[in-house]
Amino acid sequence: MNPFRYERAQSGAAAIAAAQHDGDARFVAGGTNILDLMKIHVEAPSLLVDINRLPLSKIELRGDSVHIGALARLNDVAAHPVVRQAFPMVAIALEQSASPQLRNMASMGGNLLQRTRCAYFRDVAAPCNKRAPGSGCGAIGGENRMEAILGTSERCIATHASDVAVPLVALDAVVNVAGPQGSRSIVLSDFYRLPGATPHLETVLVHGELITGLSVPVLPFGARSTYLKVRDRAQYEFALGSAAVALDIEGGTIRQARLALGGVGTVPWRPRAAEHDLTGAPATRTAFEGAAEAALTGARGYGMNDFKIALAKRTLVRALEMVAA
Amino acid sequence: MSQPVLGAPLDRVEGPGKVTGRIAYTADNDIPGMVHAVVVESTIANGRIAAIDESAARSAPGVIAIMTPRNAPRVDARKVDANDSLLFLLQGDAVEFDRQPVAVAIAETFEQATYAARLVRVRYDVRPPTTALASGERFLPDQIFGKPAQHKRGMPEDAFARAAVTLKQTYRTPTEHHNPMETHATIAQWTGDRLTIYDATQWVFGVQHRLAATFGIDPKAIRVVAPFVGGAFGCKGQTWSHVPLAAMAARLAGRPVKLVVTRPQMFGWVGHRPQTEQVVGLGAARDGTLAAVTHDVLSETSMSDEFVEPSVVFSRDLYAVPNYAMSDTLSRLNISKPTYQRGPGESTGSFAMESAMDELSYALGIDPLELRLRNYSANDPDSGKPYSSKRLRECYAAAAAQFGWSARNPKVRSTSRGRMLVGSGMATASRATHRSPCTVRMRMNADGNVLVQCGTIEQGTGTPTVYPQLAAEILEIPPERVRFEFGNTDLPAAPIAAGSQTSGSVGSAVVVAARRMRELLVSHDGKPPADGFEVELEDSPPPEEAEHATQAFGAHFAEVEVDPDLGTVRVTRFVGAFDGGRILNAKTARSQMLGGIVWGISMALFEDTRYDARSGRIMNANLSEYLVPTNADIPDVEVILIAGDDPFANPAGAKGIGEVGICGSAAAVANAVYHATGIRIRDLPITPDKLIR
Ligand SMILES: Cc1cc2nc3c(=O)[nH]c(=O)nc-3n(C[C@H](O)[C@H](O)[C@H](O)COP(=O)(O)OP(=O)(O)OC[C@H]3O[C@@H](n4cnc5c(N)ncnc54)[C@H](O)[C@@H]3O)c2cc1C
Ligand code: SF4
C-alpha cells in the first residue's frame, strides 16, 4: 500500500471540502472495496476521508419513498422491515451479496460505487483502459468468462459488479448527492455511464461529490418481486447472471413489469423494451421467453462469456416464472 | 488398566491451543532484531530481466536492502536430487514463469518491505510464453519414480481390437493450487556460519539438506524448526525458492529475517497440481469384464524441471485387467514447477478412469457398482502380488447401503425434485501406501511418564495425539502419560510427511520402540529404574513387506441436483466408506476422509487456475476468483470407516488415510451429474456454462 493521509470528517460539508482540496482524495465508508484496491495498487489515493461519523445511516419511509442513508450497512438494509415488505427483491439481492462479514461493513453508497471485478483491471501488470486509459483492454481476447455482454465497447467489456444496484435500477431509485456545487438528485439509470471510449468514467459524479442516500419510490406492486442470482458456487460469489423482476398481474395479464439484469452489463441493465413487451401480455412462458429475447437484444459475447447470453435469458424467464407463480 | 486406546476417537491434544490461537505457527514467531523480507515477483512468464531500478525502493522508509541478481549472495541453485528442482535465487536474469522471484525487499517492518517491494521497477525483454498444454514441447520423461514412462502388461492392442465393446475418451483436469490455510513462511537467522530456520514445511530434514547444498555448508550447521504447520497437502513437501532467499536476505541484512509468502504468491513458485489430458481406452466383454485398459497421459512440467503427475497409477493398480498399457508424456510450459497435491496421480487418474468406467456401465447397461464388482481384483493386477489387506467389497456394500443405491433408477434424466434433475453416481477410491525408514527415541522416566521424540511434523493430521495413543496402547498406560516431541532437526530423523506414509513410517517406528520398551519394562517387573529407560531405533521396512501390495481403498457415492435451465450443480448427499487398515484414531481419521471428499467436490465443481494465453499470467491468483467451496456448497458428508487389521502392511497395521478420500470423489460427482442430466462432462470443473449448452 502507498503511504496516504487519513482524515475523519465530522460533517458532510467538511468531508466534501477535504476531498475537493485534494484531487487524489477518496471517501472511505466500509472500506471493503477501496482498501482492497489500495492493497493491490489499483487505487493510490493521497488522502482517505473517513465518512463513517456522518449521520447517513437511517432507513425510513418518507412519503412515497423509502429513504436509505448512504452509510446504511448492507445487512441492516436487508433486514429492515420496510425494505423487506416494500421490495423483497432488494433484500434478496443484498442477502446474496458478498458474505455476512462483508455485509456488516459494506455501505450502500460504497456498494453502488464498487469497481469491477475484471481480473485485468485488478492486475496492475495487465493492460486495462479503465485503470490506465489508452493501455488497451486485456479482457478482450483474454480471460473474459465473467465479463459483460451488454453495453460493452471495443474499449471495455467489464461487468458492473453490484447486486443491489440491479433491483434499484428497476425501481427507479434516485441517488441523492451533495457536492461543492450544492445538492442534486440523479435517477440511478442516469447515474452510471456506459464505457464507450471513456471506460475510466463510470458515473456522473464529479470529484468531491458525496452520496448522502437513496430515495426508492414505493412501487405499488413492489412486494411481488424477486431477485434471482446464478453463480458458480452457492454463496460468496459474484453473479454469472442475475435478474430483478417485479410484476403487476391481474387475471393472468401483466399490467406492468419492472425488470433489470445483473452480471451481464457494463452497468446495471434495465431492459425497457422487454418491460414494454410484457405490458398487457399474458403471464405465460411464451411471453416471458419473448421478453427475454427482447432484453438481450444487442448482446454480444467475447468468447468465454458467450454462454451468458443464453444464461441471462433463462435467468430472466425463471425469475418471471417465480414472480408470476 | 487396559482400556481400548487404539482407534478411540480421542480429542486432539493440540486442539484447544489451535482454536484459541495459543499455538504458534512459523510466522507467529519473532526473533529479537528480526527484520522482514518481501519477494518481488516477475510479471511476465518468459524472457529476461533487462534492468532493475531499485533506487526508489532503497530510499523508502525502513528499507535495509533490496536484494537483486546484482547483489544477491552467490549460492548453488541447482537441484540436489531427482525429486528436487532448480530454485530461483536471483543468480541470473532469466524469467521462465509468471510470479518468479526477481528481487527481495528487506525492511524493518512487513509493511515497509511490502511498500518497498512495490517500488522496485523491473524492465523485461519479453518473449512469448507457452502455457497451453497442447502447445508445449512434448517428450517422454526418462523415468517416473524409477519406472519407465511407458509400460505394458499382456497384449493390450490385440485385446482392445478384439473386445466386444470399446470406449476411448479424453478427460481433462486443470491446474489447481493448494492454498492451505497457512501460507508458506520462513524465518532465517545466522549465528556466524550456523543457520537456524523456522519453516512451514512437511520435512525439516529436507530443508536442512537443501540449504546445506545451496550454501555449501555442513547440514549439521543448520537447525530447522517447523513448529506447527497449518496445512500443506504437498505444497510444503519440497524446499522452494523463498526458503534460501530468506537465509540470503538474512546474510545481506546481517539480521534475522522473516519472509511470509502472501496469498497471491501462493500461485507463484510454491507448486501446484499440473493440468492433465488423459486418454482412457476400455475394451470389455458384454458382461462387463475388462479385457484391456489403456491410459495415456499428457501433463505439464516447467522449463527447467520434470514433474510427472502419475495419473496412470490408478488404472494400473486397481481392476483385474489382464491387458494394460500406459504412457506418460510431458509438455514443457512457462509455468512454475508442478508438485504433489493431495492424492497425486490417483486424484486426477481416478477422474479419468472412474468416469470411463461409468461410461462403460451405461454402454453395457450394467449397474456402475456391479461393473466394478465384476472387475474386482484379488491381487495387485500389475505386480501380481497379494494385497496386504483389501476390504473394498465391504466399502462398496456399506456405502451403497447407507446411500440407498439399490433404489436408484438407472436411467439418465429419470429423477427430479421440483425443477431440479437429481442424479447419483459412484466411484472407487484407491491410493497406494508407502513407507520409509524412520527413527524414534522413546524415554520412560522413573514415574512411568513417556516422552517420544521424532523429527516428523504436525500439519493438521493429529501427530501429537495419534502417536502417543499408539504408544500408550502398547505400553498399557493412559495416552495422557505419553508426550510426543516433533518438528525440528535435533530430533531423530523422520521421512517427509507426505505420500500417505506417516502413519506407516512414524507409526511403525513408534510401535517397534514401544514394544522394545515394554520388553524392558517386563524384564524390570513393570517398574522403570531411577534413571528411566531409553530406546532409540531406526525402523525400516523389512524385505518381506515388499511381498505384498499395500493400498488403501474406498467407495464414493454422490447425489447431485442440477438445474436444467441454469446449469447450476449442488451436491446434496455424499457417502464414503474407506478401508485404511487399522485406524489409529477414529476422529482424526474421519477428518481426513471428510477433507478429502470436500476437496473432491471442489475439484469436480470449482477449482481452476486460469492463465492468460497471451501473457502467461495467472488471472485468478486469489481466493475470491480461484473458487473453493463454501459451507453452503457442502452437504452432510457421511464417512464410514471399515477398520480392520493389516498384518502385512507395516507394524502399525495402518494404511495411508490422508489421501484416499480425494481419490475418486470428483468422479463420483461427475458421474452423478451425468445420471441427472445425460450430459457427460469430461473436463473439470463442471461449471454452469458447460451444462447449459
Ligand atoms: C470478497 C468479496 C465479495 C463480494 N461479493 C459481492 C457480491 O456478491 N455482490 C455485491 O454486490 N458486492 C460484493 N462485494 C462488494 C462489496 O459489496 C463492496 O465492496 C461494498 O459494498 C463496498 O462498500 P464499502 O462501504 O465498503 O465501500 P468503500 O470500500 O468504503 O468505498 C468504495 C468506493 O465508494 C466510494 N464511496 C463510499 N461511500 C461513498 C459515499 N457516500 N459517497 C461517495 N463515494 C463513496 C469510496 O470512495 C470508494 O471509491 C464483494 C466484496 C468482496 C471483498
Ligand atoms: S474490460 Fe474494462 S476493466 Fe477489464 S481490462 Fe478491459 S478495459 Fe479494463
PDB file of C-alpha atoms in Angstrom, chain B residues 73-222:
ATOM      1  CA  PRO B  73      24.898 -13.694  -2.317  1.00  0.00           C
ATOM      2  CA  ARG B  74      26.194 -16.333  -4.747  1.00  0.00           C
ATOM      3  CA  VAL B  75      24.665 -19.698  -3.958  1.00  0.00           C
ATOM      4  CA  ASP B  76      24.070 -23.012  -5.681  1.00  0.00           C
ATOM      5  CA  ALA B  77      20.510 -23.036  -7.039  1.00  0.00           C
ATOM      6  CA  ARG B  78      20.709 -26.452  -8.702  1.00  0.00           C
ATOM      7  CA  LYS B  79      18.619 -29.380  -7.605  1.00  0.00           C
ATOM      8  CA  VAL B  80      20.098 -31.920  -5.227  1.00  0.00           C
ATOM      9  CA  ASP B  81      18.211 -34.985  -6.445  1.00  0.00           C
ATOM     10  CA  ALA B  82      15.639 -36.079  -8.998  1.00  0.00           C
ATOM     11  CA  ASN B  83      12.698 -35.098  -6.795  1.00  0.00           C
ATOM     12  CA  ASP B  84      14.078 -31.645  -6.155  1.00  0.00           C
ATOM     13  CA  SER B  85      14.025 -28.684  -8.520  1.00  0.00           C
ATOM     14  CA  LEU B  86      16.026 -25.724  -9.694  1.00  0.00           C
ATOM     15  CA  LEU B  87      15.391 -22.779  -7.397  1.00  0.00           C
ATOM     16  CA  PHE B  88      15.046 -19.149  -8.394  1.00  0.00           C
ATOM     17  CA  LEU B  89      17.583 -17.425  -6.172  1.00  0.00           C
ATOM     18  CA  LEU B  90      18.434 -14.252  -8.088  1.00  0.00           C
ATOM     19  CA  GLN B  91      21.504 -15.850  -9.645  1.00  0.00           C
ATOM     20  CA  GLY B  92      20.674 -14.774 -13.198  1.00  0.00           C
ATOM     21  CA  ASP B  93      18.306 -12.747 -15.324  1.00  0.00           C
ATOM     22  CA  ALA B  94      16.195 -15.451 -16.991  1.00  0.00           C
ATOM     23  CA  VAL B  95      12.470 -15.495 -16.314  1.00  0.00           C
ATOM     24  CA  GLU B  96      10.611 -18.678 -17.120  1.00  0.00           C
ATOM     25  CA  PHE B  97       7.251 -18.327 -15.402  1.00  0.00           C
ATOM     26  CA  ASP B  98       4.796 -15.765 -14.047  1.00  0.00           C
ATOM     27  CA  ARG B  99       5.495 -14.734 -10.454  1.00  0.00           C
ATOM     28  CA  GLN B 100       9.078 -15.993 -10.402  1.00  0.00           C
ATOM     29  CA  PRO B 101      11.118 -14.275  -7.661  1.00  0.00           C
ATOM     30  CA  VAL B 102      13.194 -11.469  -9.203  1.00  0.00           C
ATOM     31  CA  ALA B 103      14.111  -9.382  -6.147  1.00  0.00           C
ATOM     32  CA  VAL B 104      13.585  -9.219  -2.386  1.00  0.00           C
ATOM     33  CA  ALA B 105      12.871  -6.095  -0.362  1.00  0.00           C
ATOM     34  CA  ILE B 106      14.185  -6.135   3.203  1.00  0.00           C
ATOM     35  CA  ALA B 107      12.910  -3.582   5.721  1.00  0.00           C
ATOM     36  CA  GLU B 108      12.282  -3.059   9.409  1.00  0.00           C
ATOM     37  CA  THR B 109       8.572  -3.888   9.194  1.00  0.00           C
ATOM     38  CA  PHE B 110       6.455  -6.071   6.958  1.00  0.00           C
ATOM     39  CA  GLU B 111       4.520  -3.033   5.749  1.00  0.00           C
ATOM     40  CA  GLN B 112       7.697  -1.152   4.855  1.00  0.00           C
ATOM     41  CA  ALA B 113       9.070  -4.155   2.999  1.00  0.00           C
ATOM     42  CA  THR B 114       5.756  -4.564   1.150  1.00  0.00           C
ATOM     43  CA  TYR B 115       5.845  -0.919   0.107  1.00  0.00           C
ATOM     44  CA  ALA B 116       9.481  -1.092  -0.956  1.00  0.00           C
ATOM     45  CA  ALA B 117       8.822  -4.261  -2.962  1.00  0.00           C
ATOM     46  CA  ARG B 118       6.210  -2.326  -4.875  1.00  0.00           C
ATOM     47  CA  LEU B 119       8.726   0.415  -5.698  1.00  0.00           C
ATOM     48  CA  VAL B 120      11.223  -1.938  -7.316  1.00  0.00           C
ATOM     49  CA  ARG B 121      10.998  -1.237 -11.049  1.00  0.00           C
ATOM     50  CA  VAL B 122      11.826  -4.199 -13.252  1.00  0.00           C
ATOM     51  CA  ARG B 123      12.117  -3.861 -17.020  1.00  0.00           C
ATOM     52  CA  TYR B 124      11.957  -7.041 -19.080  1.00  0.00           C
ATOM     53  CA  ASP B 125      12.810  -8.284 -22.537  1.00  0.00           C
ATOM     54  CA  VAL B 126       9.636 -10.240 -23.075  1.00  0.00           C
ATOM     55  CA  ARG B 127       9.330 -13.375 -25.151  1.00  0.00           C
ATOM     56  CA  PRO B 128       6.003 -15.044 -25.950  1.00  0.00           C
ATOM     57  CA  PRO B 129       5.192 -17.630 -23.292  1.00  0.00           C
ATOM     58  CA  THR B 130       3.551 -21.010 -23.706  1.00  0.00           C
ATOM     59  CA  THR B 131       1.046 -22.060 -21.068  1.00  0.00           C
ATOM     60  CA  ALA B 132      -1.374 -24.188 -23.093  1.00  0.00           C
ATOM     61  CA  LEU B 133      -0.837 -27.907 -22.585  1.00  0.00           C
ATOM     62  CA  ALA B 134      -1.289 -28.560 -26.306  1.00  0.00           C
ATOM     63  CA  SER B 135       1.437 -26.108 -27.337  1.00  0.00           C
ATOM     64  CA  GLY B 136       4.389 -27.122 -25.170  1.00  0.00           C
ATOM     65  CA  GLU B 137       7.356 -29.131 -26.369  1.00  0.00           C
ATOM     66  CA  ARG B 138       6.469 -32.781 -25.743  1.00  0.00           C
ATOM     67  CA  PHE B 139       8.729 -35.536 -24.502  1.00  0.00           C
ATOM     68  CA  LEU B 140       8.707 -38.810 -22.650  1.00  0.00           C
ATOM     69  CA  PRO B 141      10.496 -38.446 -19.311  1.00  0.00           C
ATOM     70  CA  ASP B 142      13.395 -40.832 -18.674  1.00  0.00           C
ATOM     71  CA  GLN B 143      11.723 -42.373 -15.709  1.00  0.00           C
ATOM     72  CA  ILE B 144       8.877 -41.895 -13.290  1.00  0.00           C
ATOM     73  CA  PHE B 145       9.861 -42.833  -9.751  1.00  0.00           C
ATOM     74  CA  GLY B 146      12.303 -45.342 -11.167  1.00  0.00           C
ATOM     75  CA  LYS B 147       9.791 -46.801 -13.617  1.00  0.00           C
ATOM     76  CA  PRO B 148       9.678 -46.266 -17.379  1.00  0.00           C
ATOM     77  CA  ALA B 149       7.334 -43.708 -18.926  1.00  0.00           C
ATOM     78  CA  GLN B 150       5.678 -46.413 -20.982  1.00  0.00           C
ATOM     79  CA  HIS B 151       4.579 -49.739 -19.630  1.00  0.00           C
ATOM     80  CA  LYS B 152       2.528 -52.665 -20.787  1.00  0.00           C
ATOM     81  CA  ARG B 153       1.204 -55.940 -19.469  1.00  0.00           C
ATOM     82  CA  GLY B 154      -0.331 -58.622 -21.662  1.00  0.00           C
ATOM     83  CA  MET B 155      -1.308 -57.711 -25.216  1.00  0.00           C
ATOM     84  CA  PRO B 156      -3.358 -54.536 -24.870  1.00  0.00           C
ATOM     85  CA  GLU B 157      -3.600 -53.686 -28.601  1.00  0.00           C
ATOM     86  CA  ASP B 158      -4.871 -57.132 -29.578  1.00  0.00           C
ATOM     87  CA  ALA B 159      -7.246 -57.371 -26.663  1.00  0.00           C
ATOM     88  CA  PHE B 160      -8.633 -53.903 -27.366  1.00  0.00           C
ATOM     89  CA  ALA B 161      -9.122 -54.733 -31.048  1.00  0.00           C
ATOM     90  CA  ARG B 162     -10.955 -57.948 -30.208  1.00  0.00           C
ATOM     91  CA  ALA B 163     -13.096 -56.610 -27.374  1.00  0.00           C
ATOM     92  CA  ALA B 164     -16.879 -56.777 -27.830  1.00  0.00           C
ATOM     93  CA  VAL B 165     -17.293 -53.237 -26.568  1.00  0.00           C
ATOM     94  CA  THR B 166     -14.704 -50.486 -26.671  1.00  0.00           C
ATOM     95  CA  LEU B 167     -14.632 -46.918 -25.499  1.00  0.00           C
ATOM     96  CA  LYS B 168     -11.944 -44.271 -25.869  1.00  0.00           C
ATOM     97  CA  GLN B 169     -12.359 -40.817 -24.385  1.00  0.00           C
ATOM     98  CA  THR B 170     -10.266 -37.827 -23.412  1.00  0.00           C
ATOM     99  CA  TYR B 171     -10.557 -36.359 -19.926  1.00  0.00           C
ATOM    100  CA  ARG B 172      -9.021 -33.115 -18.737  1.00  0.00           C
ATOM    101  CA  THR B 173      -8.150 -31.777 -15.307  1.00  0.00           C
ATOM    102  CA  PRO B 174      -6.986 -28.168 -14.875  1.00  0.00           C
ATOM    103  CA  THR B 175      -4.124 -26.618 -12.966  1.00  0.00           C
ATOM    104  CA  GLU B 176      -5.027 -26.467  -9.272  1.00  0.00           C
ATOM    105  CA  HIS B 177      -3.253 -24.600  -6.492  1.00  0.00           C
ATOM    106  CA  HIS B 178      -3.001 -25.988  -2.942  1.00  0.00           C
ATOM    107  CA  ASN B 179      -3.744 -22.951  -0.802  1.00  0.00           C
ATOM    108  CA  PRO B 180      -3.570 -24.409   2.703  1.00  0.00           C
ATOM    109  CA  MET B 181      -4.869 -22.037   5.374  1.00  0.00           C
ATOM    110  CA  GLU B 182      -1.295 -21.177   6.426  1.00  0.00           C
ATOM    111  CA  THR B 183       0.728 -19.706   3.576  1.00  0.00           C
ATOM    112  CA  HIS B 184       4.412 -20.564   3.388  1.00  0.00           C
ATOM    113  CA  ALA B 185       6.680 -18.710   5.796  1.00  0.00           C
ATOM    114  CA  THR B 186      10.342 -18.833   6.756  1.00  0.00           C
ATOM    115  CA  ILE B 187      12.437 -17.183   9.457  1.00  0.00           C
ATOM    116  CA  ALA B 188      16.200 -17.323   8.975  1.00  0.00           C
ATOM    117  CA  GLN B 189      18.904 -16.442  11.479  1.00  0.00           C
ATOM    118  CA  TRP B 190      22.665 -16.720  11.032  1.00  0.00           C
ATOM    119  CA  THR B 191      24.907 -17.062  14.059  1.00  0.00           C
ATOM    120  CA  GLY B 192      28.354 -16.967  12.493  1.00  0.00           C
ATOM    121  CA  ASP B 193      28.221 -19.812   9.985  1.00  0.00           C
ATOM    122  CA  ARG B 194      25.385 -21.577  11.748  1.00  0.00           C
ATOM    123  CA  LEU B 195      21.893 -21.168  10.408  1.00  0.00           C
ATOM    124  CA  THR B 196      18.596 -21.500  12.249  1.00  0.00           C
ATOM    125  CA  ILE B 197      15.459 -21.795  10.137  1.00  0.00           C
ATOM    126  CA  TYR B 198      11.816 -21.743  11.151  1.00  0.00           C
ATOM    127  CA  ASP B 199       9.846 -23.030   8.227  1.00  0.00           C
ATOM    128  CA  ALA B 200       6.359 -24.167   7.288  1.00  0.00           C
ATOM    129  CA  THR B 201       7.491 -27.470   5.870  1.00  0.00           C
ATOM    130  CA  GLN B 202       6.478 -31.108   5.651  1.00  0.00           C
ATOM    131  CA  TRP B 203      10.094 -32.167   6.116  1.00  0.00           C
ATOM    132  CA  VAL B 204      12.610 -30.394   8.325  1.00  0.00           C
ATOM    133  CA  PHE B 205      15.414 -32.714   7.196  1.00  0.00           C
ATOM    134  CA  GLY B 206      14.679 -31.975   3.556  1.00  0.00           C
ATOM    135  CA  VAL B 207      15.052 -28.250   4.227  1.00  0.00           C
ATOM    136  CA  GLN B 208      18.285 -28.878   6.119  1.00  0.00           C
ATOM    137  CA  HIS B 209      19.691 -30.962   3.280  1.00  0.00           C
ATOM    138  CA  ARG B 210      18.717 -28.493   0.578  1.00  0.00           C
ATOM    139  CA  LEU B 211      20.055 -25.434   2.409  1.00  0.00           C
ATOM    140  CA  ALA B 212      23.323 -27.235   3.110  1.00  0.00           C
ATOM    141  CA  ALA B 213      23.740 -27.793  -0.630  1.00  0.00           C
ATOM    142  CA  THR B 214      22.636 -24.266  -1.526  1.00  0.00           C
ATOM    143  CA  PHE B 215      25.065 -22.582   0.859  1.00  0.00           C
ATOM    144  CA  GLY B 216      27.779 -25.230   0.677  1.00  0.00           C
ATOM    145  CA  ILE B 217      27.801 -25.816   4.426  1.00  0.00           C
ATOM    146  CA  ASP B 218      27.560 -28.838   6.675  1.00  0.00           C
ATOM    147  CA  PRO B 219      23.947 -29.921   7.313  1.00  0.00           C
ATOM    148  CA  LYS B 220      24.857 -30.131  10.995  1.00  0.00           C
ATOM    149  CA  ALA B 221      25.365 -26.355  10.998  1.00  0.00           C
ATOM    150  CA  ILE B 222      21.712 -25.908  10.096  1.00  0.00           C
TER     151      ILE B 222
END
